[in-house]
Amino acid sequence: AMAGAHPLPPAWPAWLTDDTTVCRCEEVTAGAVRTAREEGPASDHRQVKQLTRAGMGWCQGRMCGPAVHCLVAAPGRPYAPAERLVATPVTLGALADSVEPPSATT
């Protein structure tokens, strides 16, 4: 929604210096992403994620994913976020307090 409301010009990755933080959660810089792309075996944003940890923090790439993709992808290739499963964490306490008896499996 934010990308549609406030689109960035196509040349914005050139504005980033190597010291610019791209992933705040894991403190990954634009320079680290560029190095992974140019000198490493990374050919897409998922491989850059594995090499640099960009997108592996608390936000799971929701904040930095598009930026990392734009730094790595071929020009004109749009960002397509991976589908995420809809899930809600359940605490062990909630499971222990369950009123439903465990089912017997045979």
Short mmCIF file of C-alpha atoms in Angstrom, two decimals:
data_model
loop_
_atom_site.label_atom_id
_atom_site.label_comp_id
_atom_site.label_asym_id
_atom_site.label_seq_id
_atom_site.Cartn_x
_atom_site.Cartn_y
_atom_site.Cartn_z
CA ALA A 1 0.00 0.00 0.00
CA MET A 2 2.83 2.39 0.88
CA ALA A 3 4.61 1.69 -2.41
CA GLY A 4 1.46 2.63 -4.31
CA ALA A 5 0.87 5.78 -2.30
CA HIS A 6 4.49 6.95 -2.34
CA PRO A 7 6.29 5.39 -5.32
CA LEU A 8 10.05 5.75 -5.51
CA PRO A 9 11.80 6.86 -8.69
CA PRO A 10 13.52 4.03 -10.57
CA ALA A 11 17.01 5.40 -9.84
CA TRP A 12 16.68 5.40 -6.03
CA PRO A 13 19.11 2.48 -5.42
CA ALA A 14 21.91 4.65 -6.84
CA TRP A 15 21.27 7.17 -4.03
CA LEU A 16 22.27 4.63 -1.37
CA THR A 17 25.85 4.68 -0.17
CA ASP A 18 27.50 1.45 0.95
CA ASP A 19 27.03 2.59 4.57
CA THR A 20 23.24 3.01 4.24
CA THR A 21 21.37 0.55 6.44
CA VAL A 22 18.91 -1.46 4.38
CA CYS A 23 17.77 -3.97 7.01
CA ARG A 24 17.34 -2.32 10.41
CA CYS A 25 16.55 -5.56 12.23
CA GLU A 26 19.81 -7.27 11.27
CA GLU A 27 21.84 -4.09 10.61
CA VAL A 28 22.67 -5.04 7.01
CA THR A 29 24.01 -2.27 4.80
CA ALA A 30 23.46 -1.61 1.11
CA GLY A 31 27.17 -2.33 0.63
CA ALA A 32 26.79 -5.82 2.10
CA VAL A 33 23.85 -6.52 -0.23
CA ARG A 34 25.77 -5.24 -3.26
CA THR A 35 28.83 -7.30 -2.30
CA ALA A 36 26.72 -10.46 -1.96
CA ARG A 37 25.26 -9.79 -5.40
CA GLU A 38 28.46 -8.83 -7.20
CA GLU A 39 31.13 -10.97 -5.54
CA GLY A 40 29.12 -13.79 -4.05
CA PRO A 41 26.97 -16.50 -5.54
CA ALA A 42 23.74 -14.55 -4.91
CA SER A 43 21.53 -14.10 -7.95
CA ASP A 44 18.25 -13.14 -6.26
CA HIS A 45 16.99 -11.54 -3.05
CA ARG A 46 16.45 -14.91 -1.35
CA GLN A 47 20.09 -15.88 -1.74
CA VAL A 48 21.15 -12.43 -0.52
CA LYS A 49 18.95 -13.04 2.52
CA GLN A 50 20.82 -16.28 3.25
CA LEU A 51 24.24 -14.66 2.85
CA THR A 52 23.64 -11.35 4.66
CA ARG A 53 20.67 -12.08 6.99
CA ALA A 54 18.78 -9.14 5.44
CA GLY A 55 15.11 -9.92 6.05
CA MET A 56 15.69 -12.46 8.83
CA GLY A 57 14.98 -10.15 11.76
CA TRP A 58 11.78 -9.30 13.60
CA CYS A 59 9.99 -7.93 10.53
CA GLN A 60 10.87 -10.99 8.40
CA GLY A 61 11.55 -8.78 5.40
CA ARG A 62 8.31 -6.82 5.52
CA MET A 63 10.27 -3.57 5.80
CA CYS A 64 13.49 -4.32 3.92
CA GLY A 65 12.33 -6.97 1.44
CA PRO A 66 11.42 -4.57 -1.37
CA ALA A 67 14.67 -2.60 -0.90
CA VAL A 68 16.82 -5.74 -0.97
CA HIS A 69 14.96 -6.97 -4.04
CA CYS A 70 15.49 -3.66 -5.85
CA LEU A 71 19.21 -3.72 -5.07
CA VAL A 72 19.56 -7.27 -6.41
CA ALA A 73 16.98 -7.74 -9.17
CA ALA A 74 17.34 -6.97 -12.84
CA PRO A 75 16.01 -3.53 -13.81
CA GLY A 76 12.27 -3.46 -14.36
CA ARG A 77 11.61 -6.69 -12.47
CA PRO A 78 8.82 -5.95 -9.95
CA TYR A 79 8.99 -7.09 -6.34
CA ALA A 80 6.67 -10.02 -5.62
CA PRO A 81 6.60 -10.87 -1.92
CA ALA A 82 6.40 -14.52 -0.99
CA GLU A 83 3.08 -15.71 0.33
CA ARG A 84 3.07 -16.11 4.08
CA LEU A 85 0.97 -18.59 5.96
CA VAL A 86 -1.63 -17.05 8.20
CA ALA A 87 -0.83 -18.37 11.65
CA THR A 88 -1.17 -17.32 15.24
CA PRO A 89 1.37 -18.47 17.80
CA VAL A 90 -0.03 -20.51 20.68
CA THR A 91 1.72 -20.46 24.03
CA LEU A 92 2.45 -23.66 25.92
CA GLY A 93 0.33 -22.30 28.78
CA ALA A 94 -2.68 -22.02 26.49
CA LEU A 95 -2.18 -25.60 25.36
CA ALA A 96 -1.78 -26.82 28.95
CA ASP A 97 -4.99 -25.06 29.99
CA SER A 98 -6.97 -26.67 27.18
CA VAL A 99 -10.27 -28.15 28.38
CA GLU A 100 -10.33 -30.60 25.52
CA PRO A 101 -8.92 -34.00 26.54
CA PRO A 102 -6.17 -35.38 24.31
CA SER A 103 -7.44 -37.77 21.69
CA ALA A 104 -6.21 -41.34 21.68
CA THR A 105 -4.49 -42.28 18.47
CA THR A 106 -4.21 -45.92 17.53
#
